[in-house]
Coordinates of C-alpha atoms in Angstrom, one line a residue:
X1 CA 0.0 0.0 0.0
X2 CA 0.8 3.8 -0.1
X3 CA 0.8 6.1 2.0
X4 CA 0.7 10.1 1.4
X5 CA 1.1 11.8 4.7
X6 CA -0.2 15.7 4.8
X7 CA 1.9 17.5 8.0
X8 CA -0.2 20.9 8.9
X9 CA 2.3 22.9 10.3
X10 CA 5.5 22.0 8.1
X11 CA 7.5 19.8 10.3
X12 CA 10.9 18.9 10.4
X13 CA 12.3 16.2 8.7
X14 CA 12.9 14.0 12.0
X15 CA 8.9 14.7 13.1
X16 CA 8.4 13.1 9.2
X17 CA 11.3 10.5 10.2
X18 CA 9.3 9.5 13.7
X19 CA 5.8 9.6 12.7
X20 CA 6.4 7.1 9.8
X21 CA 8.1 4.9 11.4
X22 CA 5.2 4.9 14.4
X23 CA 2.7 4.5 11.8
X24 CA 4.7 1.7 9.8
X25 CA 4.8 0.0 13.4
X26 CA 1.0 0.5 14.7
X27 CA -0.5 -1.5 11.3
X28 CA 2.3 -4.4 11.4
X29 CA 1.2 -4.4 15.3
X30 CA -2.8 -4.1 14.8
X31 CA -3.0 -5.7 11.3
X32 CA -0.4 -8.4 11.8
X33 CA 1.6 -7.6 8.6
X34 CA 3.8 -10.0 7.7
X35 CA 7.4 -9.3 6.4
X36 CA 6.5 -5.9 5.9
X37 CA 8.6 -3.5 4.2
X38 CA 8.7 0.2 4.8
X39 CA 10.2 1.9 2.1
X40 CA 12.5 5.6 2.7
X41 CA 9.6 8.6 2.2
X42 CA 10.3 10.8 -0.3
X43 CA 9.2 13.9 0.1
X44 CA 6.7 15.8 -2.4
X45 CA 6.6 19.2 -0.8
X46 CA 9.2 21.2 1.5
X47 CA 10.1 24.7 2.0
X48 CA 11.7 27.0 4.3
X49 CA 9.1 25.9 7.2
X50 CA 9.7 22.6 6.8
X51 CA 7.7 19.2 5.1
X52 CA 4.3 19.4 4.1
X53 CA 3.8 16.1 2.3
X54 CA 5.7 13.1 1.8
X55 CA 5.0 9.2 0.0
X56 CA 6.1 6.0 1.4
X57 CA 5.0 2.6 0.9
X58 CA 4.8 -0.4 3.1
X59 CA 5.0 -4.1 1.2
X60 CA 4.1 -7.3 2.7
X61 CA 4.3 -10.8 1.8
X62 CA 1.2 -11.7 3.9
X63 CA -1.7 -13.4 1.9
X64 CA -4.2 -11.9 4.0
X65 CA -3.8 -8.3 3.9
X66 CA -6.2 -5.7 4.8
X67 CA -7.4 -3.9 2.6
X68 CA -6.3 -0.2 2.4
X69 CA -9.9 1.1 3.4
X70 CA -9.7 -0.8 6.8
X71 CA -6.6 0.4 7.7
X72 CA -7.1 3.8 7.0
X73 CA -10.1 3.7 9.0
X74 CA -8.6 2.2 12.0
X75 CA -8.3 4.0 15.4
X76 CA -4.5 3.5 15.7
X77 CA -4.2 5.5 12.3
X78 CA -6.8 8.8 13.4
X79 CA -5.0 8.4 17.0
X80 CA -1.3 8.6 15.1
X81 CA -2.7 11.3 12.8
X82 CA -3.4 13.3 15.9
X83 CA -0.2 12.8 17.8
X84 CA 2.1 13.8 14.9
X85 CA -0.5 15.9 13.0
X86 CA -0.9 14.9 9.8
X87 CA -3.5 13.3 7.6
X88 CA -2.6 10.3 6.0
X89 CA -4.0 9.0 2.7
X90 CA -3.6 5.1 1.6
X91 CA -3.8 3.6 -1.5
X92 CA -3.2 0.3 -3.3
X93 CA 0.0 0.3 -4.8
X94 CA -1.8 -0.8 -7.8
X95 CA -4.3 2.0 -8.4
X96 CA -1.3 4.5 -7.6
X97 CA 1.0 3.1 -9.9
X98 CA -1.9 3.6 -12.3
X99 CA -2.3 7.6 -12.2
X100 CA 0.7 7.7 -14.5
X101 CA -1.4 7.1 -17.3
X102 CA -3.8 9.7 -18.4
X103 CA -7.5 8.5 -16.7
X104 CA -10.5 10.6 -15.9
X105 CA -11.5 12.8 -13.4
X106 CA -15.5 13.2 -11.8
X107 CA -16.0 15.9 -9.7
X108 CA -19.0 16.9 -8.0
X109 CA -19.6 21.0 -8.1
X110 CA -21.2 22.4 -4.8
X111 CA -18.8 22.3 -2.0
X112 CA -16.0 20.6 -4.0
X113 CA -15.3 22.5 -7.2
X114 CA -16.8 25.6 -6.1
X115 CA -16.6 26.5 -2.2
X116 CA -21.1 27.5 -2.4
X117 CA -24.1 25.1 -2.1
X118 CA -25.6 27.3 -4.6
X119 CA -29.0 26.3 -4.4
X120 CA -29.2 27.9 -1.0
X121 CA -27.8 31.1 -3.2
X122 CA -30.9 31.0 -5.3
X123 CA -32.9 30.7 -1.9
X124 CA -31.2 33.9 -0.3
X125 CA -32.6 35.5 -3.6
X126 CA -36.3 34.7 -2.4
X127 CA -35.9 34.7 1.3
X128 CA -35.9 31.1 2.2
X129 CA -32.5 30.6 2.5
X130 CA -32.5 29.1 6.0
X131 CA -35.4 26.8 5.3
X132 CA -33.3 25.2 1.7
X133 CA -30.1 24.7 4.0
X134 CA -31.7 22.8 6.3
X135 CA -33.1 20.2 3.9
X136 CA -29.6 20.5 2.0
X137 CA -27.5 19.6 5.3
X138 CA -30.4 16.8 6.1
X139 CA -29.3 15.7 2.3
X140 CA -25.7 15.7 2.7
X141 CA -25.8 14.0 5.9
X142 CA -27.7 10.9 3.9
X143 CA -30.5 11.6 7.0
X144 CA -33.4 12.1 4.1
X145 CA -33.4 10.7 0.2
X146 CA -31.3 13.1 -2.3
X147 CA -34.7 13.0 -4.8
X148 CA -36.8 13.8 -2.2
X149 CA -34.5 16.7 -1.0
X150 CA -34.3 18.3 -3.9
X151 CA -38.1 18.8 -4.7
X152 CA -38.6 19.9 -1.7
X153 CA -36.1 22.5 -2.0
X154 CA -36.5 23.3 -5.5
X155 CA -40.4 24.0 -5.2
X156 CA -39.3 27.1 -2.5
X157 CA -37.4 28.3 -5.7
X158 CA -40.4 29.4 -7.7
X159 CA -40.3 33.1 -8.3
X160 CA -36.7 33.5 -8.5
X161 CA -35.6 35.7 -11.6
X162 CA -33.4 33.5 -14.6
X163 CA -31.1 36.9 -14.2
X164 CA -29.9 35.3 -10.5
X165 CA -27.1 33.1 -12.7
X166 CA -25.7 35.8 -14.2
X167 CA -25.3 37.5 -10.7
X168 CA -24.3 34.2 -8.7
X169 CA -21.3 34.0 -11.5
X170 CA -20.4 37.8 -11.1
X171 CA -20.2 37.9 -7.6
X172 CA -20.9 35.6 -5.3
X173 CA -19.5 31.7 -6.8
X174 CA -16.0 31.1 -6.3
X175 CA -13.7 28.8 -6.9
X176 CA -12.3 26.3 -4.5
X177 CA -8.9 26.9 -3.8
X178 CA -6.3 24.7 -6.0
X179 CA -9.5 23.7 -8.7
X180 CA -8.4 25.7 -11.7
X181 CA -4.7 24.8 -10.8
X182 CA -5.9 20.8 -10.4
X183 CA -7.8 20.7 -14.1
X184 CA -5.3 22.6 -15.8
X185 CA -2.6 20.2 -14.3
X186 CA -5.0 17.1 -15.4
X187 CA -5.9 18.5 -18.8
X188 CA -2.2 19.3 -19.4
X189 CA -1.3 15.3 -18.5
X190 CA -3.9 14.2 -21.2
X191 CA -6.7 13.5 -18.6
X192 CA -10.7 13.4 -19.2
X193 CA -12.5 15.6 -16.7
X194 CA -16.3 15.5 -15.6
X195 CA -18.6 17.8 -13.4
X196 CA -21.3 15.4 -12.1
X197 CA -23.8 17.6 -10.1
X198 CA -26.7 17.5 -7.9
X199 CA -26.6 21.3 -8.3
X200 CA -28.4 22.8 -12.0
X201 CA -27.0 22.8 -15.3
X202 CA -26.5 26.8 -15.8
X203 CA -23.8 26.6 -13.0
X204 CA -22.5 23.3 -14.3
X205 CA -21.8 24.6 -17.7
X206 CA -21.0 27.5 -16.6
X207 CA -18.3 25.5 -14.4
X208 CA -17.1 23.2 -17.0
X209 CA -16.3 26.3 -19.3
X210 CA -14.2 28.1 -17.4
X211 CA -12.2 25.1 -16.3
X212 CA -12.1 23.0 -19.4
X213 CA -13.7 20.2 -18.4
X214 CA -14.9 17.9 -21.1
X215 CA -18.6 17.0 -19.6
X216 CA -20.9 18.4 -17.2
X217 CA -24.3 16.9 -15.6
X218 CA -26.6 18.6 -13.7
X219 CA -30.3 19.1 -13.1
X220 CA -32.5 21.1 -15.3
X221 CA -34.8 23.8 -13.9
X222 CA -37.9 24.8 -15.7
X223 CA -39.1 28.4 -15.7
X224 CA -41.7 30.3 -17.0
X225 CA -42.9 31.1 -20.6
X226 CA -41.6 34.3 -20.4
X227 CA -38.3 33.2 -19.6
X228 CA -38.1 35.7 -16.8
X229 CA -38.5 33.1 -13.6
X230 CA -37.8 29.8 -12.0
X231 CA -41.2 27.8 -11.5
X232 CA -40.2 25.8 -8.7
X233 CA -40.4 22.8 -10.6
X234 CA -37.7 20.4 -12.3
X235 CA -37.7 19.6 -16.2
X236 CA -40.3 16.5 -16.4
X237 CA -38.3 14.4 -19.0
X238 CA -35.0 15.1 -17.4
X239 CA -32.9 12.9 -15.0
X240 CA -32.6 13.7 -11.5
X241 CA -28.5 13.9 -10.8
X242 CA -28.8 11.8 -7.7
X243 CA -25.7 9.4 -5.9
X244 CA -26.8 6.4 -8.2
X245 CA -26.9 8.3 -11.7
X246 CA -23.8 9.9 -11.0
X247 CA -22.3 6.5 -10.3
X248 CA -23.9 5.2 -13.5
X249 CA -22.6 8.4 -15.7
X250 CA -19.0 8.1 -14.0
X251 CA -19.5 4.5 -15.7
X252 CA -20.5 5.4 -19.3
X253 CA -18.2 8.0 -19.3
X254 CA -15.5 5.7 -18.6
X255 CA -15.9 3.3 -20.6
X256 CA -16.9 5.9 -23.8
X257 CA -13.6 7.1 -23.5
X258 CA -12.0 3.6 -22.7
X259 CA -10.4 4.1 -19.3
X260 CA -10.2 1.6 -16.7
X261 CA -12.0 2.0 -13.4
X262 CA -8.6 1.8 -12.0
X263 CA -7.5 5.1 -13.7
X264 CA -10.7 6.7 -12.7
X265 CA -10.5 9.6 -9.7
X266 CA -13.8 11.1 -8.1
X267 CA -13.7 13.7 -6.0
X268 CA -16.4 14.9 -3.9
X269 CA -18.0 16.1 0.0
X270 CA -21.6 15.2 0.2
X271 CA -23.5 11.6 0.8
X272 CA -24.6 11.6 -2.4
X273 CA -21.2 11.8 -3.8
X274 CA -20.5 8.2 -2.1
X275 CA -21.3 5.1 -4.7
X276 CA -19.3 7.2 -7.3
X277 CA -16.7 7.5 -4.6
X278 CA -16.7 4.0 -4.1
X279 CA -16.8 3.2 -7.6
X280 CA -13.7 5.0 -9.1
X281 CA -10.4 3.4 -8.7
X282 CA -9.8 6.6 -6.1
X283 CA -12.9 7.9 -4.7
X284 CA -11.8 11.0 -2.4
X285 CA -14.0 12.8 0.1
X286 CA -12.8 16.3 0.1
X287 CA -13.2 18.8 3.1
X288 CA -16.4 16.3 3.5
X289 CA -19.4 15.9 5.9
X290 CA -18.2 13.2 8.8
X291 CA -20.1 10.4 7.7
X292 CA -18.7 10.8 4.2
X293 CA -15.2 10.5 5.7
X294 CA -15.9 7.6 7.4
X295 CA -18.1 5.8 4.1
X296 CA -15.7 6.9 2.0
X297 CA -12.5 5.0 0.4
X298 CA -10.0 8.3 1.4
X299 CA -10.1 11.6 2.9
X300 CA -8.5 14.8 2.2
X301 CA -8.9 17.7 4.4
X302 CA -6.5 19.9 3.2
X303 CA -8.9 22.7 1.8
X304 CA -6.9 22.7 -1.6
X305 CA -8.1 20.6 -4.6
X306 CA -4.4 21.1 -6.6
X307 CA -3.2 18.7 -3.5
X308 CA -5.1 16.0 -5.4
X309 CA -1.6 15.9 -7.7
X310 CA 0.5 14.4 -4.7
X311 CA -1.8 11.1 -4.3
X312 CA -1.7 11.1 -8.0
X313 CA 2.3 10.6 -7.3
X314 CA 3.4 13.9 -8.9
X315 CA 6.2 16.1 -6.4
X316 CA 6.0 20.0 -6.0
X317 CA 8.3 20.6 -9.0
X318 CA 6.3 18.3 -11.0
X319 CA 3.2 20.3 -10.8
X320 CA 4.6 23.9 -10.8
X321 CA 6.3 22.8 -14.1
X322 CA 2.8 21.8 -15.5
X323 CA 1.4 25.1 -14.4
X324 CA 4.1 26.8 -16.0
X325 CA 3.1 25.5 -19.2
X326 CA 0.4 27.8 -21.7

C-alpha cells in the first residue's frame, strides 16, 4: 500500500522520520503484517518551514492483507494522525502506480469544485435561505433521500428571476482553492474531466467552461414562458442527478472514452457523492461531511483541490512545471 502523509504545520524532517516509522509499526502491530517493508519517504513538498507532504509505501508478503480502506479507517491511524498531526492517505499500490497514465476525473460541483451550495444562493434571492439549508444539510448527511430533498427545496425556488445566474457568477461563486490549478494540471497530462452535479445545469456549464472540463451533468430547472423566472419545478423528462446516476454516468463515461476503473478519480464532500466515490479506482471525500469520511474509500482535508496531484504521485516541482506550461 501507499501512504501520502499531509503535515499541517510544516515539520521537520525528523517529526516526518518518527511519525512514519510509528505509523509503519502500529498497522504491522494491529494488522499483523507479515514481512513488511517500509520503504524511505520521499518527500513531495518542502520549504523554508519545513515538510508538508511526503509518500512511502509499506509491502508485505502476507496473503491476508487488509485492505487499504480498513486500515485507514482504524483508530490506531486517526489516533497517530493526531499525535504527529498529519493526515494520512492510503492507496493500493496498484491503483497509484496507475495515475501515470492519463485516466478521468469526476468531480461533484457544490462544495468541491466551487466552495457555495448554490442552491441555498438562489434561496437567499427569495428569502428562504435558512429553510433550503436545512433540507440541504439533512441531504448531505444521507439523513433524508437526495430526490426527495431536492423537490422539496427546489419547489421554494419558484419566483426567483433567470437573471440570478448571471449575478451568482459575477459575484458571489468562487472557486475552491487549487480547482483551476488541479484541471489545468490534469488537462495538461492528457486526462478526461467531468462535473457530475446534484446542483443545476446553468452553473455546471457555466463551471465546466471556465475550467475546461470535457462534460458536465446537472439538473434542469424549468421556468416560466416568459423566460423571466424559475417555477419551482424540475424539467419532467430530465434525469434527477442523484448518488446512483452519477455512479452510472462516472460508468458510461468511462468506458466511452475507454479508461479503466482503476484510472478513474472522483472527488467529492456530500453523501450523495459516495457510490461514485466508491466506484472509481480513487474515490476522495474532500473537506467532507463526517459520515462521508468515514463511508468513503479516502479523505482529504486539506482545503486545496491542486493537492489531489501528490496522491496522483506527482512532487511540488512536478506540478509547478505543468502550471508553468500555456
Amino acid at each position: 500500500m501507499v501512504l501520502t502523509l499531509f503535515y499541517k504545520p510544516p515539520v521537520s524532517t525528523d517529526v516526518v522520520a518518527d511519525s512514519i516509522r510509528h505509523l509503519h509499526s502500529v498497522i504491522n502491530k494491529t494488522y499483523k503484517f507479515q514481512h513488511a517493508v517500509l520503504s524511505p519517504y520521499k518527500e513531495l513538498e518542502k520549504g523554508d518551514e519545513g515538510v508538508r507532504v511526503v509518500v512511502t509505501t509499506i509491502v508485505s508478503t502476507s496473503a491476508d492483507c487488509p485492505d487499504v480502506r480498513t486500515v485507514s479507517k482504524g483508530r490506531e491511524v486517526a489516533e497517530a494522525e493526531q499525535k504527529f498531526g498529519f493526515e494520512a492517505v492510503f492507496e493500493r499500490k496498484n491503483i497509484y502506480d496507475s495515475h501515470r497514465a492519463p485516466g478521468l476525473a469526476v468531480f461533484d460541483m457544490d462544495s468541491t469544485l466551487i466552495q457555495q451550495e448554490v442552491i441555498d444562493e438562489l434561496a437567499a434571492a427569495v428569502g428562504v435561505k435558512d429553510k433550503v439549508s436545512a433540507i440541504t444539510k439533512r441531504a448531505m448527511e444521507g439523513e433524508i433521500d437526495f430526490t426527495e430533498s431536492l423537490k422539496l427545496r427546489v419547489a421554494l425556488l419558484e419566483g426567483v428571476p433567470t437573471t440570478v445566474w448571471d449575478e451568482l457568477k459575477e459575484s458571489t461563486i468562487k472557486f475552491t482553492p487549487g480547482a483551476r490549478d488541479l484541471t489545468k494540471c490534469l488537462k495538461q497530462l492528457g486526462w478526461k474531466m467531468a462535473v457530475l452535479s446534484g446542483g443545476f445545469t446553468p452553473l455546471a456549464s457555466w463551471v465546466a467552461h471556465e475550467l475546461k472540463l470535457d462534460y458536465y451533468h446537472a439538473n434542469k430547472l424549468c421556468i416560466s414562458e416568459d423566460g423571466a423566472h424559475l417555477t419551482g419545478k424540475l424539467e419532467p423528462d430530465s434525469d434527477i442527478i442523484h448518488a446512483e446516476r452519477k455512479q452510472a454516468l462516472l460508468l458510461r463515461i468511462a468506458a466511452g472514452d475507454c479508461i479503466p476503473l482503476e484510472r478513474v478519480v472522483a472527488v467529492g464532500d456530500g453523501a450523495n457523492d459516495l457510490p461514485m466515490l466508491g466506484t472509481a479506482g480513487l474515490g476522495i471525500a474532500f473537506d467532507a461531511k463526517p459520515k462521508v469520511q468515514m463511508e468513503a474509500p479516502a479523505r482529504l482535508n486539506t482545503r486545496n483541490l491542486l493537492d489531489v496531484m501528490y496522491l496522483l504521485g506527482y512532487d511540488k516541482k512536478a506540478i509547478d512545471g505543468l502550471l508553468l506550461e500555456p
